[in-house]
Amino acid sequence: MSIPSETLSNAYRLMKTIREFEERVNAEIMNGQIPGFTHLYTGQEANAVGVCAHLDASDTIISTHRGHGHCIAKGADVSGMMKELFGSSEGLCKGKGGSMHVADIDKGILGANGIVAGGPPISVGSALAAKIRKNGKVAVSFSGDGSVNQGTCFEAMNMAVVLEVPAVFVIENNYYSEHTNISYAVGCDDLKARTEAFGFPVFVADGADFFAVYEAAGKAIDHARAGHGPAGVFAEQGRYHGHFVGDPQHYRGEGELDDLRENHDCLKNFRARMAETNELDAATLDAIDADVMAEIEQAVVDAKAAARPTAAQVTEDVYINYGAGA
Amino acid sequence: MSQKTMRDAINEALHQAMEQDESVFVIGEDVAGCNGSAGDVGAVGGVFGVTTGIYHRWPDRCIDTPISESAIVGAAAGAALVGMRPVAEIMFADFIGVCMDQIVNQMAKFRYMFGGKSRCPAVIRFSAGGGFSAAGQHSQAMYQVMTSFPGLKVVVPSNAYDAKGLLLTAIADDDPVLFFEPKILYQETCEVPDDPYTIPFGEANFVREGDDVTVVAFGQMVPKAAAAIDELAEEGISCDLIDPRTTSPLDEGAILESVAATGRLVVVDEAPPRCGLTADIAALAADKAFASLKGPIKQVCAPHSPTPFSPELEAAYLPDGNKIKAAIKATMG
Ligand SMILES: Cc1ncc(C[n+]2csc(CCOP(=O)(O)OP(=O)(O)O)c2C)c(N)n1
Ligand SMILES: [Mg+2]
C-alpha cells in the first residue's frame, strides 16, 4: 500500500502533536495549572491518527474520557483545546467542559465523553443521519476495552447492524479499564470475535503501528462508506501514563512501562519505517518535531494569557434561565 | 474515639458490617482493584479509596465488576431480594444515568408491587457533588432527584461521624438505601468512635442552635452553612442549623418545630433549583408553618445550569458562605 507523502507527513505531525500536547498537559497538571480530571492518550496516538486519516470534516467521531488524541487527530484547534483545559472562556467549549468534554462540532467532533460508553449510541445516530441523507458520510466512535462491557455499547452495535448504518466502532484495547485488566473484565477470551458476533467485520491492528491502524481502519471505513453497514477496528496498544494523572498504577507488572515506551512507540516505529523506505527523510521529520514543539509552547503561553470566564457566563447556553439562587 | 476522615469512617463502617454479618458484600468497579493484572490485586479499594483493605480480609466478598452500572445495581438488587446485604459502589452519582431503571423501576418498587412480601436490603453508595472542576458529568448531587421516588431511602451525610453511623443503619435496613457521599468531604475529619454505632433515619441533626432564623442544609452545604452562621453570630444573628441527614425519610417535625420558633427559613443545597430539596422544604414550611412565618423563605442553591468545568465558573455556581449569609439576612428584612 503506498500512502501519499503528504498523508504521511500529516500523520506524523498529528501523532507528534498529540504526544507533545499530552506530555505538556501532564507537566501543567503537576504545576497545578490545569484543574479537574484528566486522562492522557500518550502511547496510543497511532490509533486516533490512523483512523482519522480516512475522515474529512463532515464525517463524525465521538470520543471518550481519554479524548485529546481523537480530537487532535480529527482536526481540533490545538490552541483552543489547550485553552479549554486551562478553563479559559476562549477555550473550544468556553471553559464549560474541560478535558473530558472537548468538542468541535464544525470539525465533526461530537465530543469527548465523561460517561463510559456514552458515545456509541450517539454515533449510531450520526450514522443513521448519513444513511437517510445518502451523503456517504461515516460516523466513528472510539471505545476502550472497558467501555465495550457497557450495555449502551452492546445496544449501539446491535442496532447499527439492524439499521445497516455506516457506523465504525473503534475499540482501543490498552489492556486496562482504570485499574482492572481486560483479562478480568471481558469475560470471553476473544474480544474481536465477540464484537464480530454482532454481525459486522472487525479489522485488527497493532496500535503502536500507524501503518497497521491506517490499513485496518481503511478497510472498516470503506466498508461502512460503501453502504455495507457497520464495521469495527480493534487496535491494541498500552497507555504510557496512569488511568488519570496521579494514578499510582498498582496494576502494572514489573518492567511493563519500560517495555511499552521502549518497544511499543508509534513515533519510533514511524521513523524506523521512514528510514527504511525513505518516503520521508529525517530532516523533514525533525522539522515537524520542531514545529510541533513550538506550536505546543505557543498554545500553553496563549492558554495562560487567555481570558477567564465570568460568573455571568454560568447560565449562558442553558436555553432557560430562572436566575441564580439567593 | 479518634479523629477520622469521612473516607476512613465509611471504610470502618464497611469493615464492621462485614465482620458482623456474612451476608454483607461489597461490589463495584475497582472496589478491590487490579484484578487480572500482573500487579497487586486489591490495592485500590475504589477510586476514592473507600473500600480499602476489604478485599484483603474477605476476597470472596469484595467483588470487582466490569464497567456495567446497570448490571451492578441489578445484581445488588437481585442478591438482596434473596436475602444478601450487598453494598454496591457506583463511582459517581452522575452514573445513575446509566442504571436508573434498576434503581427506580426495579429495586424501589419490589416491596410495594409484590404486595409487601419482599425485602430488598441493598445499599448503593455514590460519590456525589461538585467542587472538583469535574464538569457536567462528574459533579452532580443527584440525591435530590432520587428523593422523589417512593420506595427508596436516601442518605446524605455531612461529616465522618454521621457517615459511619448512617451507613451501618443503611446496611442493617431491610429496604433499598441510596447513600450519597459528598466527595469534597472525604478528607474532612471529626471525632468518630471506634466501635460500631447506628444513627436512625429520619432524625435531623441540630448542628447549631439559635433563635432568629432556621437554616436547613444538605451534604457539603452543611459545613458551609455552619461557617456562615458562626460569622453571623458575631453580628448578633443566631440561627438553628438543621442537617436532615436523610432526605427520605425526612424529619419534617424538626424543621417545622424550628420554623415555628424562629419564623424564618433558609434552605441550602448545591443542586439546581427546580424540583429540588430547597423547593421541597420551602413548600413544606409554606404549607405547614405558614402562620409562624415572619418573612419570605429563601432558597440558596446552584443556578439552573449543568455544573461548569472552569474553577471560576464552578465557584460562582456552587452556593458559598456569602450567598448563605445574604439569604439569612434577606429573611430578616
Ligand atoms: C458510566 C461510567 N462508569 C464509570 C466511569 C469511570 N471510568 C472512567 S474511565 C473508566 C475506565 C474506562 O476504561 P476503557 O474503556 O478501557 O478506556 P481507557 O481508560 O482505558 O481509555 C472508568 C471506569 C465513567 N466515567 N462512566
Ligand atoms: Mg482501556
XYZ file of C-alpha atoms and ligand atoms in Angstrom:
686
model
C 0.000 0.000 0.000
C 1.527 3.299 -0.962
C 0.466 6.335 1.027
C 0.892 9.866 -0.377
C 3.763 11.642 1.326
C 1.504 14.481 2.377
C -0.678 11.978 4.234
C 2.442 10.560 5.829
C 3.878 13.845 6.986
C 0.481 14.939 8.217
C 0.061 11.711 10.170
C 3.462 12.075 11.758
C 2.737 15.681 12.634
C -0.545 14.738 14.301
C 0.974 11.866 16.288
C 3.782 14.112 17.442
C 1.297 16.867 18.272
C -0.740 14.512 20.416
C 2.388 13.234 22.161
C 3.694 16.685 22.978
C 0.265 18.028 23.864
C -0.235 15.240 26.375
C 3.248 15.456 27.853
C 2.865 19.172 28.308
C -0.599 18.806 29.799
C 0.830 16.286 32.240
C 3.506 18.792 33.267
C 0.990 21.632 33.619
C -1.248 19.468 35.799
C 1.738 18.727 38.022
C 2.303 22.503 38.180
C -1.267 22.931 39.329
C -2.238 24.861 36.199
C -4.919 22.538 34.849
C -7.903 21.667 37.055
C -10.215 18.670 37.019
C -9.812 15.043 35.986
C -7.525 14.471 33.003
C -6.795 11.234 31.156
C -3.814 11.164 28.832
C -3.581 9.382 25.491
C 0.211 9.175 25.312
C 1.283 5.942 23.653
C -1.958 5.391 21.767
C -1.509 8.198 19.219
C -1.411 5.934 16.165
C -4.943 4.663 16.851
C -6.556 8.057 16.550
C -4.380 9.233 13.690
C -4.602 6.004 11.689
C -8.391 6.144 11.864
C -8.940 9.863 11.349
C -6.591 9.911 8.338
C -9.531 8.400 6.433
C -12.059 11.013 7.539
C -12.919 14.509 6.444
C -14.559 17.269 8.442
C -18.089 16.143 7.651
C -17.532 12.598 8.869
C -18.040 12.473 12.607
C -16.178 10.998 15.518
C -17.284 10.662 19.101
C -14.669 10.161 21.734
C -14.192 9.092 25.328
C -12.861 10.498 28.594
C -9.408 9.939 27.033
C -10.272 12.255 24.207
C -7.436 14.670 23.476
C -5.823 12.410 20.880
C -9.026 11.715 18.969
C -9.873 15.411 18.850
C -6.434 16.483 17.642
C -6.370 13.713 15.037
C -9.758 14.873 13.728
C -8.529 18.435 13.370
C -9.500 20.203 16.591
C -7.754 23.505 17.100
C -4.876 22.711 19.441
C -4.712 26.167 20.922
C -8.459 26.179 21.587
C -8.138 22.782 23.238
C -5.311 23.926 25.470
C -7.342 26.972 26.473
C -10.265 24.711 27.269
C -8.137 22.515 29.516
C -6.937 25.622 31.333
C -10.565 26.624 31.863
C -10.455 29.783 29.760
C -13.592 31.322 28.288
C -11.682 31.366 24.978
C -11.465 27.568 25.041
C -13.202 25.395 22.470
C -16.097 24.945 24.908
C -15.772 28.335 26.653
C -14.347 26.624 29.729
C -17.633 24.840 30.374
C -16.462 21.334 29.502
C -12.743 20.882 30.110
C -10.672 17.828 29.278
C -13.499 15.292 29.388
C -15.792 17.294 27.105
C -13.623 18.775 24.374
C -15.796 19.128 21.285
C -15.607 20.898 17.944
C -18.876 20.269 16.151
C -17.852 22.076 12.935
C -14.956 19.666 12.587
C -17.220 16.665 13.093
C -16.020 16.125 16.643
C -19.125 15.261 18.647
C -17.217 15.458 21.863
C -15.071 13.658 24.325
C -17.387 11.991 26.823
C -17.228 11.542 30.562
C -19.669 8.663 30.584
C -18.058 5.374 29.650
C -19.859 4.136 26.501
C -21.946 7.272 26.285
C -20.642 7.738 22.763
C -21.521 4.678 20.645
C -25.320 5.200 20.663
C -24.856 8.841 19.644
C -22.547 7.747 16.870
C -25.237 5.398 15.582
C -27.481 8.446 15.331
C -24.919 10.307 13.294
C -24.546 7.237 11.067
C -28.315 6.995 10.691
C -28.409 10.619 9.552
C -25.764 9.806 6.934
C -27.815 6.857 5.733
C -31.019 8.869 5.472
C -29.244 11.715 3.716
C -27.356 9.282 1.466
C -24.300 11.519 1.702
C -21.614 8.860 2.019
C -20.506 10.029 5.436
C -19.397 7.713 8.210
C -19.645 8.025 11.987
C -16.782 6.715 14.099
C -16.982 6.019 17.808
C -13.995 5.233 19.973
C -14.379 2.807 22.875
C -11.907 1.399 25.349
C -11.546 -2.247 26.336
C -13.580 -1.431 29.441
C -16.227 0.587 27.677
C -17.288 -2.349 25.498
C -18.771 -4.063 28.559
C -21.415 -1.383 28.959
C -24.957 -2.131 27.845
C -25.102 1.034 25.765
C -22.197 -0.241 23.698
C -23.898 -3.585 23.038
C -27.133 -1.852 22.148
C -25.396 0.506 19.749
C -23.521 -2.294 17.985
C -26.615 -4.408 17.525
C -28.775 -1.512 16.419
C -26.156 -0.371 13.919
C -26.369 -3.803 12.304
C -30.170 -3.820 12.388
C -30.365 -0.360 10.843
C -27.456 -1.047 8.430
C -25.856 2.293 9.155
C -22.291 3.453 8.379
C -21.100 3.330 11.975
C -17.486 2.392 12.639
C -16.701 1.097 16.107
C -13.066 1.583 17.020
C -12.113 -0.476 20.053
C -8.901 0.606 21.691
C -7.502 -2.117 23.879
C -4.955 -0.551 26.195
C -5.398 -3.591 28.471
C -6.936 -1.719 31.392
C -10.163 -0.077 32.411
C -8.998 2.152 35.226
C -7.188 -0.431 37.392
C -8.747 -3.619 36.035
C -7.172 -5.767 33.352
C -9.085 -6.790 30.244
C -8.453 -10.441 31.084
C -10.729 -9.972 34.089
C -13.342 -7.547 32.777
C -14.007 -9.072 29.358
C -15.417 -12.495 30.078
C -14.575 -14.184 26.814
C -11.065 -14.800 25.527
C -11.552 -13.105 22.199
C -12.984 -9.602 22.146
C -12.650 -9.361 18.381
C -14.794 -12.461 17.943
C -17.310 -11.214 20.494
C -17.621 -7.963 18.592
C -17.918 -9.691 15.217
C -20.699 -11.817 16.635
C -22.889 -8.716 16.458
C -22.725 -9.147 12.711
C -20.048 -6.868 11.306
C -16.415 -7.309 10.321
C -13.672 -6.194 12.683
C -10.164 -5.422 11.438
C -7.294 -5.855 13.867
C -4.194 -3.691 14.130
C -1.122 -3.181 16.262
C -1.921 0.161 17.842
C 1.738 1.158 18.011
C 1.984 0.963 14.237
C 0.397 3.793 12.300
C 0.516 1.782 9.085
C -1.308 -1.166 10.583
C -4.057 1.032 12.021
C -4.292 3.013 8.791
C -4.795 -0.172 6.822
C -7.318 -1.741 9.208
C -9.271 1.490 9.577
C -9.244 1.957 5.811
C -10.954 -1.397 5.365
C -13.539 -0.699 8.056
C -14.328 2.804 6.864
C -14.511 1.738 3.201
C -16.933 -0.999 4.209
C -19.191 1.452 6.035
C -18.919 4.174 3.401
C -19.831 1.724 0.676
C -23.155 1.088 2.402
C -22.413 -2.372 3.757
C -23.361 -1.401 7.303
C -21.163 -1.052 10.375
C -17.593 -2.241 10.770
C -15.045 -2.348 13.539
C -11.387 -1.700 14.207
C -9.630 -3.410 17.072
C -6.307 -1.821 17.982
C -4.067 -2.939 20.826
C -1.608 -0.597 22.471
C -0.945 0.316 26.100
C -1.063 3.817 27.527
C 2.165 5.242 28.896
C 0.603 7.085 31.812
C -1.794 6.090 34.545
C -5.534 5.998 34.067
C -5.655 9.590 35.254
C -2.852 11.949 36.128
C -1.749 10.902 39.613
C -2.699 7.214 39.305
C -0.226 5.121 41.371
C -0.616 2.283 38.816
C -0.558 -0.648 41.235
C -1.708 -2.881 38.386
C 1.464 -2.638 36.338
C 3.745 -5.622 36.140
C 7.480 -5.385 36.579
C 9.079 -3.607 33.614
C 5.728 -3.169 31.854
C 6.001 0.575 31.349
C 9.628 0.450 30.246
C 8.750 -2.185 27.704
C 5.848 -0.110 26.399
C 7.941 3.009 25.993
C 10.928 1.135 24.583
C 9.294 -1.323 22.235
C 5.810 -0.010 21.509
C 6.189 3.577 20.393
C 4.332 4.740 17.305
C 6.710 7.645 16.736
C 9.815 5.458 16.882
C 8.118 2.891 14.672
C 7.159 5.545 12.172
C 10.674 6.925 11.998
C 12.156 3.445 11.621
C 9.828 2.750 8.730
C 10.744 6.047 7.059
C 14.428 5.275 7.462
C 13.815 2.022 5.625
C 11.631 3.302 2.812
C 12.928 6.862 2.521
C 9.393 8.097 1.967
C 10.141 10.999 4.299
C 13.685 11.929 5.237
C 14.930 12.529 8.743
C 15.322 16.269 8.166
C 11.648 16.559 7.267
C 10.645 14.681 10.395
C 12.993 16.775 12.540
C 11.476 19.927 11.129
C 7.992 18.661 12.012
C 9.181 17.930 15.547
C 10.479 21.466 15.909
C 7.263 22.939 14.526
C 5.150 20.895 16.895
C 7.218 21.829 19.931
C 6.842 25.490 19.039
C 3.110 25.116 18.449
C 2.541 23.457 21.826
C 4.696 26.002 23.619
C 2.710 28.797 21.994
C -0.576 27.073 22.872
C 0.412 26.999 26.540
C 1.576 30.610 26.527
C -1.712 31.625 24.906
C -3.775 29.490 27.266
C -2.148 31.097 30.292
C -2.832 34.565 28.907
C -6.351 33.813 27.705
C -9.462 35.413 29.160
C -11.032 33.861 32.230
C -14.758 33.223 32.363
C -17.002 35.408 34.485
C -19.874 34.451 36.752
C -22.462 35.751 34.288
C -21.395 33.050 31.836
C -22.508 30.232 34.129
C -26.103 30.450 32.937
C -25.362 31.023 29.241
C -26.292 28.209 26.835
C -28.892 26.566 29.082
C -31.907 27.696 26.983
C -33.855 28.701 30.082
C -32.813 30.939 32.926
C -34.592 31.219 36.220
C -31.942 33.437 37.719
C -29.467 32.224 40.299
C -30.461 31.221 43.809
C -30.326 33.834 46.550
C -12.603 7.569 69.730
C -10.278 9.458 67.439
C -10.210 11.917 64.584
C -11.096 10.178 61.341
C -11.713 11.337 57.824
C -15.102 10.703 56.298
C -13.407 8.259 53.939
C -11.946 6.282 56.841
C -15.168 6.419 58.822
C -17.114 4.908 55.926
C -14.370 2.355 55.412
C -14.563 1.415 59.094
C -18.333 1.019 58.888
C -17.924 -1.313 55.922
C -15.326 -3.409 57.738
C -17.533 -3.655 60.820
C -20.619 -4.586 58.814
C -18.608 -7.290 57.016
C -17.384 -8.596 60.378
C -20.865 -8.693 61.878
C -22.791 -10.250 59.040
C -21.628 -12.727 56.434
C -24.412 -11.719 54.088
C -22.809 -8.315 53.585
C -20.643 -7.957 50.494
C -19.162 -5.113 48.508
C -19.493 -4.918 44.734
C -18.470 -2.346 42.123
C -15.799 -1.098 39.768
C -12.304 -1.402 41.246
C -13.630 -1.866 44.783
C -10.756 -4.348 45.055
C -8.783 -3.208 42.028
C -6.090 -4.587 39.741
C -7.955 -7.820 39.046
C -6.478 -9.742 36.129
C -3.318 -7.648 36.222
C 0.272 -8.583 36.940
C 0.211 -6.062 39.780
C -1.162 -6.022 43.285
C -4.771 -7.268 43.325
C -6.843 -5.447 45.945
C -4.542 -2.434 46.084
C -7.120 0.150 45.016
C -10.235 -0.035 47.183
C -12.360 2.099 44.868
C -11.217 5.237 43.084
C -11.697 7.246 46.274
C -10.159 4.529 48.455
C -13.347 3.996 50.454
C -13.298 0.187 50.219
C -9.588 -0.081 51.027
C -8.497 -3.300 52.720
C -11.780 -5.162 52.350
C -10.510 -7.407 49.587
C -7.520 -8.476 51.663
C -9.754 -9.650 54.508
C -12.689 -11.018 52.510
C -11.619 -11.686 48.922
C -14.857 -13.582 48.231
C -16.999 -10.714 49.435
C -15.243 -7.848 47.674
C -16.281 -8.143 44.082
C -14.855 -6.195 41.177
C -17.085 -5.826 38.150
C -16.767 -4.759 34.548
C -17.953 -1.214 33.762
C -21.632 -2.128 33.775
C -23.610 0.033 36.195
C -26.980 -1.463 35.276
C -25.719 -4.949 35.993
C -24.019 -3.833 39.210
C -27.191 -2.315 40.627
C -29.309 -5.146 39.257
C -27.002 -7.731 40.816
C -27.184 -5.929 44.139
C -30.966 -5.769 43.903
C -31.240 -9.454 42.992
C -28.865 -10.640 45.696
C -30.774 -8.535 48.210
C -34.100 -9.976 47.086
C -32.812 -13.403 48.078
C -31.503 -12.250 51.438
C -27.964 -10.926 50.988
C -26.959 -7.432 52.119
C -24.951 -6.032 49.218
C -23.230 -2.676 49.351
C -22.715 -1.636 45.752
C -20.478 1.250 44.780
C -21.313 3.462 41.832
C -18.245 5.606 41.353
C -20.018 8.892 40.629
C -23.665 9.698 41.358
C -23.915 11.035 37.804
C -23.728 7.436 36.552
C -27.242 6.942 37.890
C -27.992 7.994 34.333
C -26.735 4.597 33.233
C -28.528 2.470 35.850
C -31.680 4.443 36.565
C -34.031 1.630 35.580
C -32.548 -0.874 38.013
C -32.800 1.665 40.820
C -36.097 3.317 40.111
C -38.239 0.761 38.308
C -36.771 -2.337 39.892
C -35.393 -2.164 43.416
C -37.542 0.784 44.518
C -40.739 -0.961 43.502
C -40.296 -4.583 44.605
C -41.740 -4.395 48.083
C -44.774 -2.366 47.078
C -45.575 -4.106 43.808
C -45.103 -7.534 45.378
C -47.720 -6.686 47.979
C -45.247 -6.166 50.788
C -43.967 -9.727 50.546
C -40.374 -8.955 49.560
C -37.447 -7.181 51.123
C -34.515 -5.651 49.238
C -31.808 -4.781 51.775
C -29.372 -3.334 49.236
C -27.249 -0.241 49.749
C -25.913 1.673 46.762
C -23.099 4.087 47.599
C -22.221 7.027 45.354
C -19.676 9.796 45.433
C -21.630 12.955 44.791
C -21.486 16.673 44.309
C -19.285 19.423 42.979
C -16.118 21.250 43.854
C -13.558 19.333 41.801
C -13.777 21.103 38.434
C -15.069 17.780 37.223
C -17.690 19.380 34.925
C -21.152 18.314 33.874
C -20.962 14.531 34.129
C -18.958 14.081 37.344
C -20.286 16.753 39.698
C -23.995 16.343 40.197
C -25.653 15.868 43.569
C -28.395 13.576 42.223
C -29.807 12.818 45.680
C -32.476 15.459 45.203
C -33.708 13.594 42.130
C -33.712 10.224 43.840
C -35.533 11.619 46.868
C -38.632 11.994 44.737
C -39.017 8.241 44.234
C -41.160 6.350 46.728
C -39.512 3.064 47.669
C -36.036 4.435 48.196
C -34.368 5.687 51.342
C -31.855 8.432 50.653
C -28.948 9.371 52.899
C -26.626 12.380 52.566
C -24.065 12.559 55.366
C -22.223 15.802 56.007
C -19.460 14.590 58.327
C -17.469 11.498 59.238
C -19.399 10.712 62.429
C -22.770 10.716 60.709
C -21.423 8.851 57.701
C -20.322 5.883 59.796
C -23.487 5.629 61.872
C -25.805 6.184 58.934
C -24.029 3.605 56.770
C -24.348 0.972 59.486
C -28.041 1.798 59.720
C -28.338 1.597 55.936
C -26.746 -1.842 55.758
C -28.983 -3.174 58.527
C -32.091 -1.669 56.905
C -34.362 -4.096 55.067
C -35.167 -1.702 52.240
C -33.059 -0.201 49.446
C -30.921 2.710 50.587
C -29.071 5.146 48.350
C -26.078 6.566 50.191
C -24.617 9.759 48.725
C -21.131 10.703 49.900
C -20.263 14.338 49.163
C -16.845 13.667 47.674
C -15.469 17.052 48.633
C -15.844 15.950 52.272
C -13.919 12.654 52.068
C -10.829 14.230 53.639
C -12.697 16.161 56.328
C -12.190 14.850 59.856
C -14.086 14.756 63.115
C -14.277 12.585 66.230
C -15.549 9.125 65.334
C -15.993 6.297 67.873
C -14.082 3.121 67.066
C -16.957 0.812 67.975
C -19.898 0.313 65.649
C -22.963 2.516 66.241
C -26.060 3.454 64.319
C -27.885 6.704 63.652
C -31.604 6.369 62.966
C -33.006 7.513 59.631
C -35.388 10.444 59.645
C -33.761 12.131 62.624
C -32.250 15.501 61.819
C -29.128 16.826 63.491
C -29.179 20.303 65.007
C -25.699 21.474 64.018
C -26.237 24.941 65.518
C -28.988 26.250 67.744
C -30.316 29.786 67.612
C -33.423 31.958 67.719
C -33.586 34.192 64.676
C -33.542 32.035 61.554
C -33.867 28.346 60.709
C -31.293 27.166 58.174
C -31.706 23.723 56.614
C -28.693 22.485 54.641
C -27.672 19.245 52.937
C -24.380 17.434 52.403
C -21.419 19.618 51.628
C -23.559 22.703 52.280
C -23.777 21.860 55.988
C -20.209 22.875 56.895
C -20.512 25.933 54.635
C -23.733 26.969 56.341
C -22.215 26.350 59.790
C -19.283 28.629 58.990
C -21.623 31.315 57.644
C -23.811 31.090 60.746
C -20.791 31.369 63.033
C -19.790 34.568 61.247
C -23.286 35.991 61.621
C -23.260 35.145 65.315
C -20.626 37.851 65.689
C -23.143 40.295 64.210
C -25.727 39.182 66.747
C -27.766 36.960 64.435
C -28.371 33.482 65.781
C -29.595 30.549 63.697
C -30.722 26.983 64.003
C -28.808 24.851 61.520
C -30.613 21.637 60.695
C -28.938 18.825 58.784
C -31.721 16.350 57.922
C -29.054 13.678 57.166
C -31.651 11.578 55.350
C -33.718 13.266 52.657
C -36.084 10.312 52.652
C -37.348 9.764 55.288
C -37.299 13.474 56.090
C -37.507 14.769 59.640
C -40.344 17.195 58.944
C -41.004 17.594 62.638
C -37.587 19.039 63.416
C -37.839 21.558 60.591
C -41.379 22.636 61.436
C -40.626 22.935 65.115
C -37.649 25.154 64.422
C -39.563 27.311 61.934
C -42.363 27.679 64.457
C -39.819 29.102 66.882
C -37.827 31.342 64.508
C -40.427 32.289 61.917
C -37.758 32.440 59.255
C -36.361 29.796 56.891
C -33.364 29.477 54.584
C -32.770 26.222 52.711
C -29.362 25.476 51.208
C -28.436 22.808 48.682
C -25.832 22.511 45.937
C -28.238 21.194 43.275
C -30.129 23.424 40.816
C -33.413 24.958 41.988
C -36.216 23.318 40.055
C -37.943 20.406 41.779
C -35.107 20.160 44.267
C -34.743 19.912 48.015
C -34.760 23.633 48.650
C -38.113 23.969 46.910
C -39.345 20.869 48.699
C -38.509 22.161 52.181
C -39.778 25.638 51.319
C -43.085 24.103 50.264
C -43.238 22.101 53.463
C -42.875 25.243 55.569
C -45.251 27.283 53.424
C -47.820 24.529 53.744
C -47.477 23.542 57.370
C -45.876 26.501 59.140
C -47.387 29.411 57.241
C -48.820 31.061 60.310
C -45.464 31.322 62.019
C -43.544 32.757 59.030
C -42.393 36.339 59.550
C -40.701 36.807 56.175
C -40.036 35.214 52.802
C -38.471 31.769 52.676
C -35.107 31.899 50.901
C -33.560 29.165 48.773
C -29.810 29.070 48.260
C -28.835 26.664 45.528
C -26.992 26.373 42.233
C -28.472 28.154 39.229
C -30.414 26.243 36.603
C -27.396 25.007 34.619
C -25.145 21.985 34.407
C -22.017 22.145 36.555
C -19.361 24.110 34.672
C -15.737 22.993 34.404
C -13.740 26.149 34.907
C -12.886 26.802 38.579
C -14.117 30.401 38.401
C -17.409 29.248 36.935
C -17.836 26.470 39.448
C -17.080 28.833 42.315
C -19.826 31.118 41.047
C -22.100 28.123 40.521
C -21.930 26.470 43.936
C -23.542 28.207 46.908
C -20.985 29.716 49.278
C -20.894 31.413 52.658
C -21.626 34.851 51.247
C -24.763 33.694 49.493
C -25.910 31.886 52.612
C -25.313 34.949 54.794
C -27.120 37.199 52.333
C -30.103 34.846 52.303
C -30.259 34.706 56.092
C -30.242 38.497 56.250
C -32.836 38.691 53.490
C -35.303 36.692 55.574
C -34.881 39.223 58.369
C -35.939 42.093 56.105
C -20.677 5.127 33.184
C -19.321 5.290 33.729
N -18.834 4.372 34.584
C -17.602 4.509 35.105
C -16.836 5.585 34.785
C -15.492 5.783 35.427
N -14.460 5.484 34.439
C -13.907 6.445 33.696
S -12.829 5.850 32.603
C -13.065 4.274 33.134
C -12.303 3.170 32.512
C -12.524 3.097 31.052
O -11.763 2.067 30.523
P -11.614 1.879 28.979
O -12.938 1.889 28.322
O -10.757 0.704 28.753
O -10.884 3.212 28.494
P -9.393 3.703 28.868
O -9.499 4.492 30.119
O -8.548 2.518 29.012
O -9.013 4.567 27.723
C -13.986 4.232 34.161
C -14.418 3.035 34.869
C -17.385 6.541 33.899
N -16.711 7.639 33.567
N -18.611 6.357 33.371
Mg -8.736 0.588 28.477
